[in-house]
């Protein structure tokens, strides 16, 4: 193993014995290198000096990166000529704009600038290198020409440092709402808006929470609940609780270790983790972290990888193979994002300008969002299943009973009822309302498919309501983003323990010893006055 690789291993290792072993190995390699160098120097000095020898040739490294003045980079700030600075390197990203997962506008807005603080927290390391066909490395920015950070930026850094020092001990956090409130004190403004925001008027975001408040529990008494067991099998793997980490992007906006924190917390509490296709770390990094934890004695966390179908299908095949080879247990195919939702708060914070084109748009719109293939249909499930290695495939983002029926018809393992956290189509119904529709119109779906829900869950009783109505498990995204933002992996562990306590307490008070004891008759929901025309609804 190379010395540099061993040093990186030592820096990342938290286990004492492993660090000690890595340190001994590093010392041996360093000593060997030193001895070899000394022997070479000794032999060199034994050679006779030739006074008439020509002067030694000086080798000049012709591959020294070209330096660009900061103001020269700033001159390239249009969509047709777009340069950026990232970690001191100058990139021409003109041809990368249409491949950027977050859309071209945000990069074009920051063209000609140092985007390190904006880019790194929400993109995996090596993102531009992986798109070398579209992004071109030009050289480096001349450090002497770079202006110093502004006062506002420094003030924000100091504010966050002070807020972290003021956080109470993590074990004193009693509920997920408290965890969220504490996390918001340590988040940068941009991160707080991204994590909390929805699309348009955020009606779907609010309704996801309100839908659980419209349902009440009907507990049974005089049941022997001396032993309560919340364990289950979800997403193709065993889980200590009927919850999992829903795929959620950009965890590094809240903490430098981002998704690595969630891997550690999920492994140590025994729940599955959904991996976002837009995670802040590459899948390779997350798999490496998973394997490192196993090597140090922690349980293996079960990954469920999120798929967005790329217009270049070979890239989708590549990432699927990487996920399978890395030990992922299942896949989510996200289907509710053929384009990006109108996230006004995000766009406003990013300073993106609206369209002011004064010419008539007298033609069909063919715009695409990032690299996503907007032409994917139900027929493509056969192709997707062919490349998922026989692992469970769940359709994520379903909001109607009709589409759940189509998922069954096309051979999906299950569905994740979701409105994308209220961040896509505003006024899309809440996942719980879709679950209620399934119970009322076609309850066989919960027997033929694994049905999951996410969005709006902040209490153990929310989880129990969904399970009573036939859900097999519940995904939680934002709560784990907030938890790791405030307390790193310890926050993830604490969040799971809070949910565990609330779920077990709720089961005892409901009169349910196991999850199989949770029945539809244990919950009652207010009549939703919304009606699908021509389709009467019956009461639960």
PDB file of C-alpha atoms in Angstrom, residues 88-287:
ATOM      1  CA  UNK A  88      -8.564  27.362  -6.766  1.00  0.00           C
ATOM      2  CA  UNK A  89      -8.946  25.676 -10.166  1.00  0.00           C
ATOM      3  CA  UNK A  90     -10.374  27.393 -13.221  1.00  0.00           C
ATOM      4  CA  UNK A  91     -12.983  25.442 -15.186  1.00  0.00           C
ATOM      5  CA  UNK A  92     -14.769  26.114 -18.440  1.00  0.00           C
ATOM      6  CA  UNK A  93     -18.253  24.719 -17.763  1.00  0.00           C
ATOM      7  CA  UNK A  94     -20.033  26.126 -20.801  1.00  0.00           C
ATOM      8  CA  UNK A  95     -20.900  22.680 -22.140  1.00  0.00           C
ATOM      9  CA  UNK A  96     -21.631  21.321 -18.639  1.00  0.00           C
ATOM     10  CA  UNK A  97     -24.563  23.643 -17.975  1.00  0.00           C
ATOM     11  CA  UNK A  98     -27.237  21.415 -19.495  1.00  0.00           C
ATOM     12  CA  UNK A  99     -25.908  18.385 -17.594  1.00  0.00           C
ATOM     13  CA  UNK A 100     -25.960  20.067 -14.181  1.00  0.00           C
ATOM     14  CA  UNK A 101     -28.520  18.232 -11.986  1.00  0.00           C
ATOM     15  CA  UNK A 102     -29.633  21.511 -10.435  1.00  0.00           C
ATOM     16  CA  UNK A 103     -30.209  23.169 -13.786  1.00  0.00           C
ATOM     17  CA  UNK A 104     -28.131  25.568 -15.847  1.00  0.00           C
ATOM     18  CA  UNK A 105     -29.449  28.801 -14.326  1.00  0.00           C
ATOM     19  CA  UNK A 106     -27.712  28.550 -10.960  1.00  0.00           C
ATOM     20  CA  UNK A 107     -24.278  28.043 -12.537  1.00  0.00           C
ATOM     21  CA  UNK A 108     -24.865  30.731 -15.151  1.00  0.00           C
ATOM     22  CA  UNK A 109     -25.847  33.100 -12.334  1.00  0.00           C
ATOM     23  CA  UNK A 110     -22.447  32.545 -10.686  1.00  0.00           C
ATOM     24  CA  UNK A 111     -20.350  32.469 -13.859  1.00  0.00           C
ATOM     25  CA  UNK A 112     -16.962  34.119 -13.558  1.00  0.00           C
ATOM     26  CA  UNK A 113     -16.910  33.677  -9.776  1.00  0.00           C
ATOM     27  CA  UNK A 114     -15.397  31.439  -7.117  1.00  0.00           C
ATOM     28  CA  UNK A 115     -18.220  28.950  -6.499  1.00  0.00           C
ATOM     29  CA  UNK A 116     -16.398  26.739  -3.987  1.00  0.00           C
ATOM     30  CA  UNK A 117     -18.645  27.631  -1.034  1.00  0.00           C
ATOM     31  CA  UNK A 118     -21.773  27.066  -3.140  1.00  0.00           C
ATOM     32  CA  UNK A 119     -20.679  24.020  -5.131  1.00  0.00           C
ATOM     33  CA  UNK A 120     -18.872  21.748  -2.664  1.00  0.00           C
ATOM     34  CA  UNK A 121     -21.637  21.172  -0.078  1.00  0.00           C
ATOM     35  CA  UNK A 122     -24.102  19.932  -2.695  1.00  0.00           C
ATOM     36  CA  UNK A 123     -21.905  18.045  -5.171  1.00  0.00           C
ATOM     37  CA  UNK A 124     -19.855  14.897  -4.630  1.00  0.00           C
ATOM     38  CA  UNK A 125     -16.070  15.245  -4.829  1.00  0.00           C
ATOM     39  CA  UNK A 126     -14.843  14.950  -8.407  1.00  0.00           C
ATOM     40  CA  UNK A 127     -18.148  15.987 -10.008  1.00  0.00           C
ATOM     41  CA  UNK A 128     -16.511  18.075 -12.728  1.00  0.00           C
ATOM     42  CA  UNK A 129     -13.809  15.488 -13.293  1.00  0.00           C
ATOM     43  CA  UNK A 130     -16.516  12.885 -13.919  1.00  0.00           C
ATOM     44  CA  UNK A 131     -17.965  15.189 -16.592  1.00  0.00           C
ATOM     45  CA  UNK A 132     -14.638  15.813 -18.326  1.00  0.00           C
ATOM     46  CA  UNK A 133     -16.385  15.551 -21.667  1.00  0.00           C
ATOM     47  CA  UNK A 134     -18.417  18.664 -20.818  1.00  0.00           C
ATOM     48  CA  UNK A 135     -16.288  20.483 -18.198  1.00  0.00           C
ATOM     49  CA  UNK A 136     -12.732  21.513 -19.139  1.00  0.00           C
ATOM     50  CA  UNK A 137      -9.990  22.196 -16.582  1.00  0.00           C
ATOM     51  CA  UNK A 138      -8.079  25.273 -17.780  1.00  0.00           C
ATOM     52  CA  UNK A 139      -5.613  25.897 -14.953  1.00  0.00           C
ATOM     53  CA  UNK A 140      -5.537  27.658 -11.595  1.00  0.00           C
ATOM     54  CA  UNK A 141      -6.428  31.095 -10.369  1.00  0.00           C
ATOM     55  CA  UNK A 142      -3.514  33.288  -9.309  1.00  0.00           C
ATOM     56  CA  UNK A 143      -3.887  33.478  -5.497  1.00  0.00           C
ATOM     57  CA  UNK A 144      -2.403  36.972  -5.460  1.00  0.00           C
ATOM     58  CA  UNK A 145      -5.338  38.270  -7.484  1.00  0.00           C
ATOM     59  CA  UNK A 146      -8.148  36.728  -5.418  1.00  0.00           C
ATOM     60  CA  UNK A 147     -10.046  39.240  -3.240  1.00  0.00           C
ATOM     61  CA  UNK A 148     -10.401  38.471   0.455  1.00  0.00           C
ATOM     62  CA  UNK A 149     -13.653  37.055   1.803  1.00  0.00           C
ATOM     63  CA  UNK A 150     -16.252  39.656   2.562  1.00  0.00           C
ATOM     64  CA  UNK A 151     -17.173  40.708   6.080  1.00  0.00           C
ATOM     65  CA  UNK A 152     -20.668  39.199   5.795  1.00  0.00           C
ATOM     66  CA  UNK A 153     -19.242  35.769   4.940  1.00  0.00           C
ATOM     67  CA  UNK A 154     -16.863  35.838   7.914  1.00  0.00           C
ATOM     68  CA  UNK A 155     -19.642  36.982  10.233  1.00  0.00           C
ATOM     69  CA  UNK A 156     -21.813  34.041   9.131  1.00  0.00           C
ATOM     70  CA  UNK A 157     -19.000  31.571   9.840  1.00  0.00           C
ATOM     71  CA  UNK A 158     -18.531  32.999  13.324  1.00  0.00           C
ATOM     72  CA  UNK A 159     -22.287  32.938  13.973  1.00  0.00           C
ATOM     73  CA  UNK A 160     -22.487  29.238  13.112  1.00  0.00           C
ATOM     74  CA  UNK A 161     -19.475  28.437  15.321  1.00  0.00           C
ATOM     75  CA  UNK A 162     -21.098  30.197  18.271  1.00  0.00           C
ATOM     76  CA  UNK A 163     -24.427  28.466  17.635  1.00  0.00           C
ATOM     77  CA  UNK A 164     -22.764  25.038  17.651  1.00  0.00           C
ATOM     78  CA  UNK A 165     -21.114  25.780  20.976  1.00  0.00           C
ATOM     79  CA  UNK A 166     -24.516  26.749  22.391  1.00  0.00           C
ATOM     80  CA  UNK A 167     -26.218  23.461  21.440  1.00  0.00           C
ATOM     81  CA  UNK A 168     -27.388  21.391  24.434  1.00  0.00           C
ATOM     82  CA  UNK A 169     -26.096  17.824  24.850  1.00  0.00           C
ATOM     83  CA  UNK A 170     -27.702  15.636  22.208  1.00  0.00           C
ATOM     84  CA  UNK A 171     -29.185  13.251  24.782  1.00  0.00           C
ATOM     85  CA  UNK A 172     -31.274  16.154  26.122  1.00  0.00           C
ATOM     86  CA  UNK A 173     -33.149  16.548  22.828  1.00  0.00           C
ATOM     87  CA  UNK A 174     -36.596  15.079  23.453  1.00  0.00           C
ATOM     88  CA  UNK A 175     -38.406  15.260  20.111  1.00  0.00           C
ATOM     89  CA  UNK A 176     -37.845  15.697  16.392  1.00  0.00           C
ATOM     90  CA  UNK A 177     -39.372  19.177  16.332  1.00  0.00           C
ATOM     91  CA  UNK A 178     -36.858  20.261  18.954  1.00  0.00           C
ATOM     92  CA  UNK A 179     -34.048  18.655  16.930  1.00  0.00           C
ATOM     93  CA  UNK A 180     -35.158  20.593  13.848  1.00  0.00           C
ATOM     94  CA  UNK A 181     -35.312  23.878  15.744  1.00  0.00           C
ATOM     95  CA  UNK A 182     -31.795  23.380  17.112  1.00  0.00           C
ATOM     96  CA  UNK A 183     -30.450  22.429  13.685  1.00  0.00           C
ATOM     97  CA  UNK A 184     -31.835  25.612  12.146  1.00  0.00           C
ATOM     98  CA  UNK A 185     -29.668  27.661  14.521  1.00  0.00           C
ATOM     99  CA  UNK A 186     -26.476  26.172  13.037  1.00  0.00           C
ATOM    100  CA  UNK A 187     -27.492  26.135   9.376  1.00  0.00           C
ATOM    101  CA  UNK A 188     -26.392  28.764   6.912  1.00  0.00           C
ATOM    102  CA  UNK A 189     -29.328  30.750   5.515  1.00  0.00           C
ATOM    103  CA  UNK A 190     -29.145  29.036   2.127  1.00  0.00           C
ATOM    104  CA  UNK A 191     -29.081  25.565   3.708  1.00  0.00           C
ATOM    105  CA  UNK A 192     -32.023  26.350   5.972  1.00  0.00           C
ATOM    106  CA  UNK A 193     -34.138  27.512   3.035  1.00  0.00           C
ATOM    107  CA  UNK A 194     -33.266  24.454   0.954  1.00  0.00           C
ATOM    108  CA  UNK A 195     -34.021  21.950   3.711  1.00  0.00           C
ATOM    109  CA  UNK A 196     -37.306  23.547   4.796  1.00  0.00           C
ATOM    110  CA  UNK A 197     -38.752  24.780   1.524  1.00  0.00           C
ATOM    111  CA  UNK A 198     -41.345  23.455  -0.883  1.00  0.00           C
ATOM    112  CA  UNK A 199     -42.697  24.488  -4.270  1.00  0.00           C
ATOM    113  CA  UNK A 200     -45.038  27.347  -5.207  1.00  0.00           C
ATOM    114  CA  UNK A 201     -47.223  28.176  -2.173  1.00  0.00           C
ATOM    115  CA  UNK A 202     -46.013  25.095  -0.237  1.00  0.00           C
ATOM    116  CA  UNK A 203     -49.552  23.739   0.172  1.00  0.00           C
ATOM    117  CA  UNK A 204     -48.458  20.136  -0.398  1.00  0.00           C
ATOM    118  CA  UNK A 205     -45.669  20.594   2.136  1.00  0.00           C
ATOM    119  CA  UNK A 206     -48.092  21.758   4.815  1.00  0.00           C
ATOM    120  CA  UNK A 207     -50.762  19.208   3.905  1.00  0.00           C
ATOM    121  CA  UNK A 208     -48.333  16.326   4.400  1.00  0.00           C
ATOM    122  CA  UNK A 209     -48.221  17.240   8.083  1.00  0.00           C
ATOM    123  CA  UNK A 210     -51.907  18.140   8.335  1.00  0.00           C
ATOM    124  CA  UNK A 211     -53.012  14.777   6.922  1.00  0.00           C
ATOM    125  CA  UNK A 212     -51.670  12.983  10.005  1.00  0.00           C
ATOM    126  CA  UNK A 213     -53.475  15.445  12.254  1.00  0.00           C
ATOM    127  CA  UNK A 214     -56.743  14.544  10.516  1.00  0.00           C
ATOM    128  CA  UNK A 215     -56.426  10.968  11.805  1.00  0.00           C
ATOM    129  CA  UNK A 216     -56.992   9.768  15.356  1.00  0.00           C
ATOM    130  CA  UNK A 217     -56.159   6.472  17.033  1.00  0.00           C
ATOM    131  CA  UNK A 218     -58.652   3.959  18.501  1.00  0.00           C
ATOM    132  CA  UNK A 219     -56.699   2.067  21.182  1.00  0.00           C
ATOM    133  CA  UNK A 220     -57.645  -1.352  22.544  1.00  0.00           C
ATOM    134  CA  UNK A 221     -57.239  -2.043  26.250  1.00  0.00           C
ATOM    135  CA  UNK A 222     -56.573  -5.015  28.517  1.00  0.00           C
ATOM    136  CA  UNK A 223     -54.016  -6.442  26.120  1.00  0.00           C
ATOM    137  CA  UNK A 224     -50.869  -8.160  27.407  1.00  0.00           C
ATOM    138  CA  UNK A 225     -48.129  -5.778  26.265  1.00  0.00           C
ATOM    139  CA  UNK A 226     -45.333  -6.848  28.605  1.00  0.00           C
ATOM    140  CA  UNK A 227     -43.301  -7.566  25.473  1.00  0.00           C
ATOM    141  CA  UNK A 228     -43.520  -5.289  22.423  1.00  0.00           C
ATOM    142  CA  UNK A 229     -41.599  -6.002  19.216  1.00  0.00           C
ATOM    143  CA  UNK A 230     -41.261  -3.250  16.550  1.00  0.00           C
ATOM    144  CA  UNK A 231     -38.808  -5.198  14.384  1.00  0.00           C
ATOM    145  CA  UNK A 232     -39.689  -5.877  10.765  1.00  0.00           C
ATOM    146  CA  UNK A 233     -38.388  -6.511   7.262  1.00  0.00           C
ATOM    147  CA  UNK A 234     -38.486  -3.518   4.919  1.00  0.00           C
ATOM    148  CA  UNK A 235     -36.814  -2.691   1.611  1.00  0.00           C
ATOM    149  CA  UNK A 236     -35.583  -6.247   1.312  1.00  0.00           C
ATOM    150  CA  UNK A 237     -33.728  -6.293   4.629  1.00  0.00           C
ATOM    151  CA  UNK A 238     -34.271  -6.658   8.365  1.00  0.00           C
ATOM    152  CA  UNK A 239     -34.818  -3.469  10.339  1.00  0.00           C
ATOM    153  CA  UNK A 240     -35.053  -2.775  14.062  1.00  0.00           C
ATOM    154  CA  UNK A 241     -37.933  -0.348  13.407  1.00  0.00           C
ATOM    155  CA  UNK A 242     -40.547   0.180  10.675  1.00  0.00           C
ATOM    156  CA  UNK A 243     -38.727   3.336   9.513  1.00  0.00           C
ATOM    157  CA  UNK A 244     -35.923   4.054   7.061  1.00  0.00           C
ATOM    158  CA  UNK A 245     -33.877   7.022   5.914  1.00  0.00           C
ATOM    159  CA  UNK A 246     -35.623   8.362   2.822  1.00  0.00           C
ATOM    160  CA  UNK A 247     -33.312   9.551   0.022  1.00  0.00           C
ATOM    161  CA  UNK A 248     -32.597  13.245   0.611  1.00  0.00           C
ATOM    162  CA  UNK A 249     -30.006  15.310  -1.221  1.00  0.00           C
ATOM    163  CA  UNK A 250     -27.208  17.631  -0.136  1.00  0.00           C
ATOM    164  CA  UNK A 251     -26.539  16.603   3.456  1.00  0.00           C
ATOM    165  CA  UNK A 252     -23.219  18.475   3.372  1.00  0.00           C
ATOM    166  CA  UNK A 253     -25.129  21.735   3.385  1.00  0.00           C
ATOM    167  CA  UNK A 254     -25.595  21.077   7.098  1.00  0.00           C
ATOM    168  CA  UNK A 255     -22.370  19.300   8.063  1.00  0.00           C
ATOM    169  CA  UNK A 256     -19.060  18.566   6.365  1.00  0.00           C
ATOM    170  CA  UNK A 257     -19.492  14.800   6.781  1.00  0.00           C
ATOM    171  CA  UNK A 258     -23.027  14.904   5.377  1.00  0.00           C
ATOM    172  CA  UNK A 259     -24.292  11.510   4.283  1.00  0.00           C
ATOM    173  CA  UNK A 260     -21.348   9.812   6.016  1.00  0.00           C
ATOM    174  CA  UNK A 261     -22.954  10.832   9.306  1.00  0.00           C
ATOM    175  CA  UNK A 262     -26.187   9.144   8.268  1.00  0.00           C
ATOM    176  CA  UNK A 263     -24.369   5.961   7.228  1.00  0.00           C
ATOM    177  CA  UNK A 264     -22.777   5.768  10.681  1.00  0.00           C
ATOM    178  CA  UNK A 265     -25.997   6.475  12.564  1.00  0.00           C
ATOM    179  CA  UNK A 266     -28.117   4.100  10.495  1.00  0.00           C
ATOM    180  CA  UNK A 267     -25.574   1.293  10.859  1.00  0.00           C
ATOM    181  CA  UNK A 268     -25.413   1.683  14.625  1.00  0.00           C
ATOM    182  CA  UNK A 269     -29.202   1.642  15.033  1.00  0.00           C
ATOM    183  CA  UNK A 270     -30.081  -1.032  12.464  1.00  0.00           C
ATOM    184  CA  UNK A 271     -32.335   0.814  10.028  1.00  0.00           C
ATOM    185  CA  UNK A 272     -32.008   0.941   6.208  1.00  0.00           C
ATOM    186  CA  UNK A 273     -30.726   4.046   4.460  1.00  0.00           C
ATOM    187  CA  UNK A 274     -31.960   5.416   1.155  1.00  0.00           C
ATOM    188  CA  UNK A 275     -29.112   6.992  -0.827  1.00  0.00           C
ATOM    189  CA  UNK A 276     -30.011  10.037  -2.910  1.00  0.00           C
ATOM    190  CA  UNK A 277     -28.825  10.140  -6.507  1.00  0.00           C
ATOM    191  CA  UNK A 278     -27.861  13.735  -5.688  1.00  0.00           C
ATOM    192  CA  UNK A 279     -26.011  12.998  -2.461  1.00  0.00           C
ATOM    193  CA  UNK A 280     -23.117  15.229  -1.468  1.00  0.00           C
ATOM    194  CA  UNK A 281     -20.797  12.222  -1.541  1.00  0.00           C
ATOM    195  CA  UNK A 282     -20.240   9.768  -4.366  1.00  0.00           C
ATOM    196  CA  UNK A 283     -21.807   6.347  -3.966  1.00  0.00           C
ATOM    197  CA  UNK A 284     -18.269   4.950  -3.902  1.00  0.00           C
ATOM    198  CA  UNK A 285     -17.473   7.033  -0.796  1.00  0.00           C
ATOM    199  CA  UNK A 286     -20.616   5.867   0.984  1.00  0.00           C
ATOM    200  CA  UNK A 287     -19.961   2.219   0.167  1.00  0.00           C
TER     201      UNK A 287
END
